[in-house]
Coordinates of C-alpha atoms and ligand atoms in Angstrom, one line a residue:
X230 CA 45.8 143.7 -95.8
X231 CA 46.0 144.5 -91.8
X232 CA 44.0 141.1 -91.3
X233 CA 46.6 139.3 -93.2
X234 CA 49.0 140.8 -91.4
X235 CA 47.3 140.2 -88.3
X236 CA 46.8 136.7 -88.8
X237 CA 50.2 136.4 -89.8
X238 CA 51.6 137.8 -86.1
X239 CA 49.5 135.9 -84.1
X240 CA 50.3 132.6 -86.2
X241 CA 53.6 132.9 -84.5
X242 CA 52.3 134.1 -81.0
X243 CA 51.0 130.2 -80.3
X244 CA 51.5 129.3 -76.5
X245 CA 53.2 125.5 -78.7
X246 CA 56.3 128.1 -79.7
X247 CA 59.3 127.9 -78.1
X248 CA 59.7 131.6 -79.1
X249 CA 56.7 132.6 -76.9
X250 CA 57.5 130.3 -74.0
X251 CA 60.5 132.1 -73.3
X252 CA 59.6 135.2 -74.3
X253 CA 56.8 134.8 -71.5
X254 CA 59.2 133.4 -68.8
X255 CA 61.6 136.0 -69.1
X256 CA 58.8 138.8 -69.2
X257 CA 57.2 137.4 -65.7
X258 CA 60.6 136.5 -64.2
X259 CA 61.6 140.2 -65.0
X260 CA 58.1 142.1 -64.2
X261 CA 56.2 140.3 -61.5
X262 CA 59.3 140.5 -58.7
X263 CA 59.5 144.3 -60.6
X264 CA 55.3 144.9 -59.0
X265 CA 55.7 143.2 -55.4
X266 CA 58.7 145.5 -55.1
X267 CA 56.9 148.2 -55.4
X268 CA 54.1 147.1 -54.0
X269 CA 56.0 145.9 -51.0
X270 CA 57.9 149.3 -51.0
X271 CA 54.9 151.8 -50.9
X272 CA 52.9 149.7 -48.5
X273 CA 55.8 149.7 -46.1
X274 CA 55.9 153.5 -46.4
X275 CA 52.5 153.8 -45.7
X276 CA 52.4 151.7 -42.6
X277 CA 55.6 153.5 -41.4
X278 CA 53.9 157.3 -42.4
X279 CA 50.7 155.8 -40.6
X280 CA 52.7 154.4 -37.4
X281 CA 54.9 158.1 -36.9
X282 CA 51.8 160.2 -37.2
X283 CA 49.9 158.3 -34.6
X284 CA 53.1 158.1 -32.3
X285 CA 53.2 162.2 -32.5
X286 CA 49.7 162.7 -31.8
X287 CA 49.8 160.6 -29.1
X288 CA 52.8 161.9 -27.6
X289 CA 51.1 165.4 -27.9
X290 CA 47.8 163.4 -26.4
X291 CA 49.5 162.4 -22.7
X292 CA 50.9 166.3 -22.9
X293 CA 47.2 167.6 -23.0
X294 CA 45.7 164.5 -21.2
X295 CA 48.1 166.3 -18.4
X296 CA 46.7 169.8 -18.5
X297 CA 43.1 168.3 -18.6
X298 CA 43.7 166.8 -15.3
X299 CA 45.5 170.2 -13.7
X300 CA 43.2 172.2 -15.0
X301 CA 39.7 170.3 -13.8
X302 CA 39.1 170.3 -17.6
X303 CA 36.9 167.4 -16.9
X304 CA 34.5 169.0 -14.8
X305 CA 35.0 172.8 -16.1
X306 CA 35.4 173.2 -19.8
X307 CA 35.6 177.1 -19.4
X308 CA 39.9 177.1 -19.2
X309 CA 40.8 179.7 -22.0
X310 CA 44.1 177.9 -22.3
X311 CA 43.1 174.5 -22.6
X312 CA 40.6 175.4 -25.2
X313 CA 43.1 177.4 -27.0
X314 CA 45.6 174.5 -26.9
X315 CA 42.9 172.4 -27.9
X316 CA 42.5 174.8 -31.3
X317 CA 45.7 174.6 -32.1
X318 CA 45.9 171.0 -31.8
X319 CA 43.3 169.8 -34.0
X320 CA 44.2 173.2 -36.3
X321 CA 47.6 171.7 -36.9
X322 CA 46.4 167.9 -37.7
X323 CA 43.7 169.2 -39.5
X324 CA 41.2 167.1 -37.1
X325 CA 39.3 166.8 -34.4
X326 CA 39.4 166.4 -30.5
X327 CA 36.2 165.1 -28.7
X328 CA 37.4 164.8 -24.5
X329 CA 35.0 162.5 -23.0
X330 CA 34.5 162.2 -19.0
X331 CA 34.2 158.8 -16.9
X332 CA 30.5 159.1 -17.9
X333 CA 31.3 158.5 -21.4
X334 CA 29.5 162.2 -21.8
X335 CA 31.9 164.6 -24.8
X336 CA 32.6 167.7 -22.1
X337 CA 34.3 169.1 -25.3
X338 CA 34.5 168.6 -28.9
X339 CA 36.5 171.0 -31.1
X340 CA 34.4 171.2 -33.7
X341 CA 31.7 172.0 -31.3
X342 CA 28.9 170.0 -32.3
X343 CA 28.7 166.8 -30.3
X344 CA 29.4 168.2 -26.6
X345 CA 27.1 167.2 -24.1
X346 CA 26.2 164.0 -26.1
X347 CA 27.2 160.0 -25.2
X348 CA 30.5 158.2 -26.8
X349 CA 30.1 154.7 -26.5
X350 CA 32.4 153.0 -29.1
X351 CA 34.4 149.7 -28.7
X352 CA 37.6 152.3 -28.8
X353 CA 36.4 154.2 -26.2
X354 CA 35.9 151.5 -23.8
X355 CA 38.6 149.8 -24.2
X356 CA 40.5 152.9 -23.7
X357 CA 39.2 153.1 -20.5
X358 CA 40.6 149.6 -19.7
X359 CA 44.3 151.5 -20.1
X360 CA 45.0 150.6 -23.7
X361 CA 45.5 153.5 -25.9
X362 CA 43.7 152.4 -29.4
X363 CA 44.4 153.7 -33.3
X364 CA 42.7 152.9 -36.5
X365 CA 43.6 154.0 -39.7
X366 CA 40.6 154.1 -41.6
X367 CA 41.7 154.8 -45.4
X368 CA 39.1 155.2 -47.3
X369 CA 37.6 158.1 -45.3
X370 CA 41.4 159.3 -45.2
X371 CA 41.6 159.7 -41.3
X372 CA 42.9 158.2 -38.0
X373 CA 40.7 157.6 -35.1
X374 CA 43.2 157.8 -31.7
X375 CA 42.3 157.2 -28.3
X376 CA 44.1 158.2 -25.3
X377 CA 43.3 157.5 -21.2
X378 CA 43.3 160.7 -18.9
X379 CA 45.4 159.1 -16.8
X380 CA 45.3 160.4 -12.6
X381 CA 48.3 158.6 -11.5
X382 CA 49.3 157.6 -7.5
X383 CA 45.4 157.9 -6.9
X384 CA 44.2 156.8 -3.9
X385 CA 41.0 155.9 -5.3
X386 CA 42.1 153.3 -7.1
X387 CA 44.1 152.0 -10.0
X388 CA 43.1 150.7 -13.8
X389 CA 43.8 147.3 -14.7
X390 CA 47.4 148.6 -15.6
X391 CA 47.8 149.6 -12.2
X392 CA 49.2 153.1 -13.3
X393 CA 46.4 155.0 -12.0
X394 CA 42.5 156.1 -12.1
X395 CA 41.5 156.6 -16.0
X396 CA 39.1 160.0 -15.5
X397 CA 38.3 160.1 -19.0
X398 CA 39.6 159.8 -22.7
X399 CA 40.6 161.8 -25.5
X400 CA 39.6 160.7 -28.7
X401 CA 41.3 162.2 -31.7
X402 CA 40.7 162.3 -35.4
X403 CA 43.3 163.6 -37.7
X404 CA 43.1 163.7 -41.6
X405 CA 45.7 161.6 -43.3
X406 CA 45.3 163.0 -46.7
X407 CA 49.1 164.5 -46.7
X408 CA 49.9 160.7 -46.4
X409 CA 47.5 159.9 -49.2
X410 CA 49.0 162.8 -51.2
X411 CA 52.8 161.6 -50.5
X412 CA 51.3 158.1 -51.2
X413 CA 50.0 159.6 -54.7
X414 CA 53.4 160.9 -55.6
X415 CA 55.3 158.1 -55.0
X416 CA 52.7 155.5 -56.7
X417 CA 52.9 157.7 -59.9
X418 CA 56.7 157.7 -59.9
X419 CA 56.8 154.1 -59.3
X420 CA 54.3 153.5 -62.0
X421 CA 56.6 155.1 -64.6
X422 CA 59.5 153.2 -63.2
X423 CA 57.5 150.3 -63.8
X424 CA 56.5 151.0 -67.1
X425 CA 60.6 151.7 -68.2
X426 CA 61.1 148.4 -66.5
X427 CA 58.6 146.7 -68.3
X428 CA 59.7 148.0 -72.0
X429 CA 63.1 147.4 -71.1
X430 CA 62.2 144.0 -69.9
X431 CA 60.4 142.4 -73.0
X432 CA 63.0 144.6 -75.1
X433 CA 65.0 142.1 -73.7
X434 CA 62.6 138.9 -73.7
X435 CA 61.5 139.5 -77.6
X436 CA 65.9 140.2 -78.2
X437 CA 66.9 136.6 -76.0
X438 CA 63.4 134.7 -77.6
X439 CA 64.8 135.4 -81.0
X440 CA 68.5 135.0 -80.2
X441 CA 68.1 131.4 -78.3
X442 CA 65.3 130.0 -81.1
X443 CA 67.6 130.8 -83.8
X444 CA 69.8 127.5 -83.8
X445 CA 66.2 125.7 -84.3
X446 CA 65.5 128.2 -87.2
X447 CA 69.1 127.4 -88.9
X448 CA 68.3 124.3 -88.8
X449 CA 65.1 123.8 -90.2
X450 CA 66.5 126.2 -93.0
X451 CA 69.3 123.5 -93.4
X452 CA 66.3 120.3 -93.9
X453 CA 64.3 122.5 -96.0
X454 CA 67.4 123.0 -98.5
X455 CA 67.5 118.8 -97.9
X456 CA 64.2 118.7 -98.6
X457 CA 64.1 121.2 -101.6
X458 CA 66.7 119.1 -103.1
X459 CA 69.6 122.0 -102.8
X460 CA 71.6 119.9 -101.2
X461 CA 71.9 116.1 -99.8
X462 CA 74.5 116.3 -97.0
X463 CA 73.5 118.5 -93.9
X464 CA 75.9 121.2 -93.9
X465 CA 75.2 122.8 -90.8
X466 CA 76.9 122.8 -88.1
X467 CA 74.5 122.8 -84.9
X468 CA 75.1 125.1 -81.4
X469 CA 73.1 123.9 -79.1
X470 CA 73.5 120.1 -77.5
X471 CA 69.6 119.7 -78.2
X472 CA 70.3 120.6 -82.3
X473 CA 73.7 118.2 -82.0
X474 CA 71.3 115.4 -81.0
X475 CA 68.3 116.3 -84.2
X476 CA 71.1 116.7 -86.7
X477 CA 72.9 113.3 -85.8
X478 CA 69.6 111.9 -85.4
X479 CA 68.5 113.5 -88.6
X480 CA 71.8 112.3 -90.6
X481 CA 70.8 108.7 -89.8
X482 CA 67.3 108.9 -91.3
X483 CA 69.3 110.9 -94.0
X484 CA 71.5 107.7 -94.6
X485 CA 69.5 104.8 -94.2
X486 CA 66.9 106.8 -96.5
X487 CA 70.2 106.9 -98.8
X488 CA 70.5 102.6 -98.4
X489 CA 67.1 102.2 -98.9
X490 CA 67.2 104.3 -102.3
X491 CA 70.4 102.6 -103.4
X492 CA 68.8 99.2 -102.8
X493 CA 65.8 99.9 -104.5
X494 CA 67.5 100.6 -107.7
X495 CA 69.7 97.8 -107.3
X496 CA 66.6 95.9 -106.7
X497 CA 64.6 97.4 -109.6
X498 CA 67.5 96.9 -111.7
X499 CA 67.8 93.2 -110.7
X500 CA 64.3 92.5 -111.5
X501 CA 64.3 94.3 -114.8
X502 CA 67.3 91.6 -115.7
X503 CA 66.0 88.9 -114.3
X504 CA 62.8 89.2 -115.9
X505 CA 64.5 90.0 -119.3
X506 CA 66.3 87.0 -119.3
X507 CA 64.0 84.2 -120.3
X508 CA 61.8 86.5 -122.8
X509 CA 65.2 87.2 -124.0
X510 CA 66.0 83.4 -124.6
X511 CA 62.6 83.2 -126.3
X512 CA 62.9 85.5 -128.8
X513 CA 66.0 84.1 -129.7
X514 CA 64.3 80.5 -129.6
X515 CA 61.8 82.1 -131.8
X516 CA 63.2 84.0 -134.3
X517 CA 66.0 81.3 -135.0
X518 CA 62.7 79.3 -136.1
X519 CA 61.2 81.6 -138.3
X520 CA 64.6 82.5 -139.7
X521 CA 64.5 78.5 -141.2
X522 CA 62.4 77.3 -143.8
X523 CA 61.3 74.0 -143.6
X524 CA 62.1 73.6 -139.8
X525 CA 61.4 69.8 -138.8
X526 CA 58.5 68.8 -136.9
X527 CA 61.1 67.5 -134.3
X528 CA 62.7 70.6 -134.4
X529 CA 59.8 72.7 -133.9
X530 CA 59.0 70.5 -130.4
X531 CA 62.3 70.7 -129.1
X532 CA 62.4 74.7 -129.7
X533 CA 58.8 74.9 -128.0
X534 CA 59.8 72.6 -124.8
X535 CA 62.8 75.2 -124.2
X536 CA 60.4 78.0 -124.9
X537 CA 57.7 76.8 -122.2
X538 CA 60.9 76.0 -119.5
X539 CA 61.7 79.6 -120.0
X540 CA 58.1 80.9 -119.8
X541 CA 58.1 78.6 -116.3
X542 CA 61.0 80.4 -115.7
X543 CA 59.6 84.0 -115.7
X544 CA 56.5 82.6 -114.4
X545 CA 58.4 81.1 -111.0
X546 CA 60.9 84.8 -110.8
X547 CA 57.2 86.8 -110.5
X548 CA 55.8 83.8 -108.0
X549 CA 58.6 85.0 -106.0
X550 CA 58.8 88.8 -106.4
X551 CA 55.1 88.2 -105.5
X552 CA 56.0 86.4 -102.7
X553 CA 58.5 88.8 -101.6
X554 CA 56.6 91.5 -102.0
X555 CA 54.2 90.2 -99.5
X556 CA 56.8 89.4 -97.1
X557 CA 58.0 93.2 -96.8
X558 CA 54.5 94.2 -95.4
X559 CA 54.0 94.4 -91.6
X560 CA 53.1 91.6 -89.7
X561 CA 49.8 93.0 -88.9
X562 CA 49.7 90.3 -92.3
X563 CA 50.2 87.1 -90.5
X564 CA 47.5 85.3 -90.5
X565 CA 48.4 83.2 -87.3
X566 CA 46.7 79.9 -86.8
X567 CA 47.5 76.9 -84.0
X568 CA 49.7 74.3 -86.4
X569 CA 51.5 71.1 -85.9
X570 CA 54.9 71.4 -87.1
X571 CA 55.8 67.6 -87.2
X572 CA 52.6 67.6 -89.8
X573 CA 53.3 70.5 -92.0
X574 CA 57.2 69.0 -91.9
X575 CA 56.5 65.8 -93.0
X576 CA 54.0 67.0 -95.5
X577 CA 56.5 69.0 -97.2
X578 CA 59.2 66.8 -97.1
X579 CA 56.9 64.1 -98.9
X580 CA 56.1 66.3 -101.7
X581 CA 60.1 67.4 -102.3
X582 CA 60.8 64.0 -101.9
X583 CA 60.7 62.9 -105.5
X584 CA 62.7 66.1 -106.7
X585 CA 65.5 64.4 -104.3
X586 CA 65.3 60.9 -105.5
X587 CA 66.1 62.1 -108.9
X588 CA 69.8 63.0 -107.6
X589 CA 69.6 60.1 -105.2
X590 CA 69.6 62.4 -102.2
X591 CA 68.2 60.8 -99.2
X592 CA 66.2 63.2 -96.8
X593 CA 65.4 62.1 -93.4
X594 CA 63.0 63.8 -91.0
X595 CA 64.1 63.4 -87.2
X596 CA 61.1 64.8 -84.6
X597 CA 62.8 65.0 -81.1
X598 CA 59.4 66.2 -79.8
X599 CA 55.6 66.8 -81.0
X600 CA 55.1 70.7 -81.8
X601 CA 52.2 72.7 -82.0
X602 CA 53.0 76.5 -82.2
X603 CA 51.1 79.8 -83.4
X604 CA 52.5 80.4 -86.6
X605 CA 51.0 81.5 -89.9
X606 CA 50.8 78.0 -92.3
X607 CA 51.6 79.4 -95.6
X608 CA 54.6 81.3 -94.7
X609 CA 56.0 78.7 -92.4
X610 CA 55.6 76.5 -95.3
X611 CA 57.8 78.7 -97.4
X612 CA 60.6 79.1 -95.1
X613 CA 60.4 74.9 -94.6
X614 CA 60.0 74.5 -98.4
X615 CA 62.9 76.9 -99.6
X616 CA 65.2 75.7 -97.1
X617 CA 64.8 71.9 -97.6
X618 CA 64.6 72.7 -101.3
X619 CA 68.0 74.5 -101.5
X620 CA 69.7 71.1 -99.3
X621 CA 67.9 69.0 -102.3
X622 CA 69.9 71.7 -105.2
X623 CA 72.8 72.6 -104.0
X624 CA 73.8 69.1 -103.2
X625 CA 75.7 66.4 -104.5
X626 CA 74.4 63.0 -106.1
X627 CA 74.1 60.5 -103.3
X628 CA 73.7 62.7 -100.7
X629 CA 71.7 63.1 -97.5
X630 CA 69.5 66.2 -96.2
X631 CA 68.2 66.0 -92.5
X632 CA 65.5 67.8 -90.7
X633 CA 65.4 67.9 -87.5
X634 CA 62.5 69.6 -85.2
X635 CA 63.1 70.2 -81.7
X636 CA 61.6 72.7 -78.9
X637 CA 61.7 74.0 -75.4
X638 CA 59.4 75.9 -73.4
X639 CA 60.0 79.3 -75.6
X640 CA 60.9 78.5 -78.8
X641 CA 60.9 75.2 -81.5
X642 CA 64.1 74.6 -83.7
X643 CA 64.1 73.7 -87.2
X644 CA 67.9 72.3 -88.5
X645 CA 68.3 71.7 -91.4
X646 CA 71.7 70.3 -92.9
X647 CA 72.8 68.6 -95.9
X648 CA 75.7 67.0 -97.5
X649 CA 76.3 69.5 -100.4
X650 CA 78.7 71.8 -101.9
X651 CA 78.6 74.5 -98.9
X652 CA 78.4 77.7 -98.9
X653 CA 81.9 80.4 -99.3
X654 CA 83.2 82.3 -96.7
X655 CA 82.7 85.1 -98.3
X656 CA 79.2 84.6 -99.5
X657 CA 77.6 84.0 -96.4
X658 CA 76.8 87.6 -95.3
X659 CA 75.3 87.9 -98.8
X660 CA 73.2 84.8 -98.9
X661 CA 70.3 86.8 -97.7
X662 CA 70.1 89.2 -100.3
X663 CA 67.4 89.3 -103.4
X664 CA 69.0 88.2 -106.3
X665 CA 72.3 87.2 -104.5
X666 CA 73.3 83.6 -106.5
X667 CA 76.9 82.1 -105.1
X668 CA 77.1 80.6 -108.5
X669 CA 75.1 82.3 -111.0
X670 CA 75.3 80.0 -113.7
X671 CA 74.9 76.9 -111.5
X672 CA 71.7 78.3 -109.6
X673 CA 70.3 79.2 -113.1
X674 CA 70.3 75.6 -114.4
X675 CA 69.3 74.3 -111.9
X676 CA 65.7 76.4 -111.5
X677 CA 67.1 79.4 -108.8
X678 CA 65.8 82.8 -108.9
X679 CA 68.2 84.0 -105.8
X680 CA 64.7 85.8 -104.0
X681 CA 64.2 82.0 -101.7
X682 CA 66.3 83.2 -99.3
X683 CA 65.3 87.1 -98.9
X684 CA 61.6 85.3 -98.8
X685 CA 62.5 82.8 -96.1
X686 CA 64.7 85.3 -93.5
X687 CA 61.7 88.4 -94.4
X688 CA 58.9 85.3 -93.1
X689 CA 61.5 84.4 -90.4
X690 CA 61.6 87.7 -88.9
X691 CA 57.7 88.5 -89.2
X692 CA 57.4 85.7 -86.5
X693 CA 60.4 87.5 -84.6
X694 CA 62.6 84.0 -85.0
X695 CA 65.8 84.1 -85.9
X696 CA 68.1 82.2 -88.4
X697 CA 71.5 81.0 -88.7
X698 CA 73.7 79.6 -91.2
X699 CA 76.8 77.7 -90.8
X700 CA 79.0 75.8 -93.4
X701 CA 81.9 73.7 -94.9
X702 CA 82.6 74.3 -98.6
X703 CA 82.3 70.9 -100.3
X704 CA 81.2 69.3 -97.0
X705 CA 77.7 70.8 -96.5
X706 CA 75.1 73.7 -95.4
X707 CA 73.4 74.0 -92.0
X708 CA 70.7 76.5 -91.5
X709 CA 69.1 76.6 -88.1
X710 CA 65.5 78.3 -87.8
X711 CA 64.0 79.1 -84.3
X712 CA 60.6 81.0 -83.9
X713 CA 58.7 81.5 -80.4
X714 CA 55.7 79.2 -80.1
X715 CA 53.6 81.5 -79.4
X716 CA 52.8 84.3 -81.4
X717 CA 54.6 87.7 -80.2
X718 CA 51.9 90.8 -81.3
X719 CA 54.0 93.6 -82.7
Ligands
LIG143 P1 68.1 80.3 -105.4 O1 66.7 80.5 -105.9 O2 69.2 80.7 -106.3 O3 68.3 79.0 -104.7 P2 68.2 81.4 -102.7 O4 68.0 82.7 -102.2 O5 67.4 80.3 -102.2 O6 68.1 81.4 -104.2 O7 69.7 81.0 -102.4 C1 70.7 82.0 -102.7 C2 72.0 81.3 -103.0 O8 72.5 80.7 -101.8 C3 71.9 80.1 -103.9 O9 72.0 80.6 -105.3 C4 73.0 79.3 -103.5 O10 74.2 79.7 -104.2 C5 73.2 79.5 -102.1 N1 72.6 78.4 -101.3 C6 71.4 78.4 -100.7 N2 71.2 77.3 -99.9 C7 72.3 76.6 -100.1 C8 72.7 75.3 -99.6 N3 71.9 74.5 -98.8 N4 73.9 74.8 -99.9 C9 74.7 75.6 -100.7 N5 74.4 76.8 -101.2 C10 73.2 77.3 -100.9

């Protein structure tokens, strides 16, 4: 039970959620400056409790470093009011006072235990240069001070301050452990400052993660109800600039999803007619035979050669679909190859040739240059087949169809015009689409299945070409291919 739990919480703690992200920048924007302060705050006492003690002791240092020197302390250590000073001194820092001669020899020490012996430290010495020296040493909880017993206006000489002759030093160690205590204190209270801080602070992080990721959680909501079918507009209306952008972005996917559904029924619907048509026509063919007794030889031939056109029929609309089908795949499909356009041109045109000479249509092949580009054979076929096929259909008796094949450095152009019954206004932004006949009848007869022109712009655009269509009703059609000759990689 807990480890669902568990695993539930910390499937929502990912470093990938937006949640967390600013969850955690608000937390170490709001805590970390919270520490240094502190930090920054107690270590400044400390350095300024450290700095005033070692001021006062030293103050109270040149005050006995004075008496030393009136009362001979340096060479008589008997003086019952020096050593009582001295008592009271290192009874009221809690320390210790050695007093060390010239020699570096302890004449005194108030804890009584090192007199008579040698002090050479690094303080020491240098405090015989003039310089008095402190060091806080915190771990042991004391401070070391040293201060020069200073003879000024000798005649003897000076020190290399010039202030007088040094006679001896006074090195004093005082506890700092009521600094450590106050130290102790405030660290505790500044720890439970911290720790209200720090609740107060991700309070406030978990309240702002939740309140800013919301607009994201509305709107997945709002695609989930799209999703579980609840609805099919986005009804929600986004608060953030960010969500303005995925729901506008998200409404376009929703609509062309929309045009693609719409034209796929349209499309299925299409083909389910179109392919109903000629088995329709034969079962009438056929039935209206077996409804007769006695049907004529003759009769029985004729009925059959109608029923075999229509069978052609279906068999040429599912060539297409086929085709068609193919076509709407990526162009990972082409199968690009190095062809000569003139060759595959004039190969075509000899094969539609006697198609055309059966409506005495004359088609003429004009090569302004030689061509070679990388195109795939079979589907530049189609779009040269369909094209030259529709000039041949949708022409008039006696008329003329003209290829003509032309390139520069980029790009060859196929025209192809011809002297037939053109194409309506209105019809030509529809030319393109499956099924789309300007004259259904008319196309019927004369072998159309409306999909050549879908098939020939789809293998068009697979090569990234482009085609264009102008014409004159009763005057003629011009379509004008151009594809790059050489192959662009998607
Ligand atoms: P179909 O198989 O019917 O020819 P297409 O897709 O090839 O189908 O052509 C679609 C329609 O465009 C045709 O039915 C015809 O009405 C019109 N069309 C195509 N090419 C021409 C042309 N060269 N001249 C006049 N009309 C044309």
């Amino acid at each position: 039970m807990w480890d669902k739990r568990r695993e539930k919480i910390f499937k929502h703690i990912s470093w990938k959620s937006l949640k967390t992200r600013i969850f955690l920048i608000i937390v170490l924007a709001g805590i970390i400056p919270c520490i240094l302060l502190e930090n920054g705050i107690l270590n400044n006492y400390e350095d300024r409790a450290v700095s005033v003690k070692i001021s006062d002791v030293q103050t109270q240092m040149k005050i006995i470093a004075d008496h030393l020197l009136n009362y001979n302390y340096l060479q008589d250590t008997s003086s019952e009011v020096i050593n009582a000073e001295l008592g009271q001194i290192s009874n009221l820092y809690d320390g210790r006072v050695l007093i060390i001669n010239s020699n570096f020899k302890i004449v005194k020490d108030t804890y009584g235990i090192s007199e008579g012996k040698t002090m050479i430290s690094e303080e020491v010495i240098q405090c015989f240069k003039g310089e008095s020296t402190s060091n806080y040493d915190k771990q042991n909880g004391y401070i070391e001070i040293t201060t020069p017993i200073v003879l000024s206006n000798s005649a003897s000489g000076t020190d290399s301050t010039g202030n007088g002759e040094i006679k001896g030093v006074i090195l004093t160690s005082v506890s700092s452990d009521s600094i450590a205590a106050t130290m102790d204190i405030l660290g505790r209270k500044a720890g439970i400052l911290e720790i209200l801080i720090s609740v107060v602070i991700v309070g406030g992080a978990l309240g702002a993660a939740n309140i800013l990721v919301k607009p994201f959680d509305h709107l997945t909501d709002a695609i989930n109800d799209i999703k579980e079918g609840y609805t099919e507009e986005f009804a929600y209306v986004p608060d953030y600039v960010e969500t303005v952008h995925i729901v506008d972005a998200f409404n376009q996917v929703l609509a062309r999803m929309k045009r693609l559904d719409d034209s796929r029924q349209e499309f299925v619907a299409n083909v389910s007619h179109e392919l109903k048509t000629p088995i329709t026509s034969v079962k009438v063919l056929a039935d209206s035979l077996l409804a007769q007794e006695n049907v004529p030889a003759e009769l029985y031939k004729e009925f059959m050669e109608d029923i075999a056109e229509e069978i052609d029929r279906e068999n040429k609309i599912i060539n297409d679909l086929l085709a068609l089908v193919k076509m709407d795949k990526t162009a990972a499909d082409l199968n690009i190859s190095v062809v000569n356009i003139n060759e595959l041109t004039e190969i075509i045109l000899k094969r539609l040739r006697p198609i055309a000479r059966k409506r005495d249509v004359e088609v003429t092949f004009e090569s302004i240059r030689q061509v070679t580009a990388e195109v795939d054979e079979v589907k530049m076929s189609l779009i040269i087949t369909n094209l030259v096929e529709n000039a041949i259909k949708y022409n008039k008796d006696h008329g003329s169809v003209k290829v003509v094949l032309d390139a520069d450095h980029q790009f060859f152009t196929l025209e192809i015009s011809d002297t037939g019954i053109g194409i309506p206004e209105e019809s030509m932004e529809h030319i393109y689409e499956r099924f789309y006949r300007v004259d259904k009848s008319h196309s019927r007869e004369i072998g159309g299945t409306g999909l050549g022109l879908a098939i020939t712009r789809s293998a068009v655009l697979m090569h990234r070409g482009s085609i264009k269509l102008t014409s004159v009703e009763q005057e003629g059609t011009t379509f004008l291919v151009k594809i790059p000759l050489n192959h662009i990689a998607q």
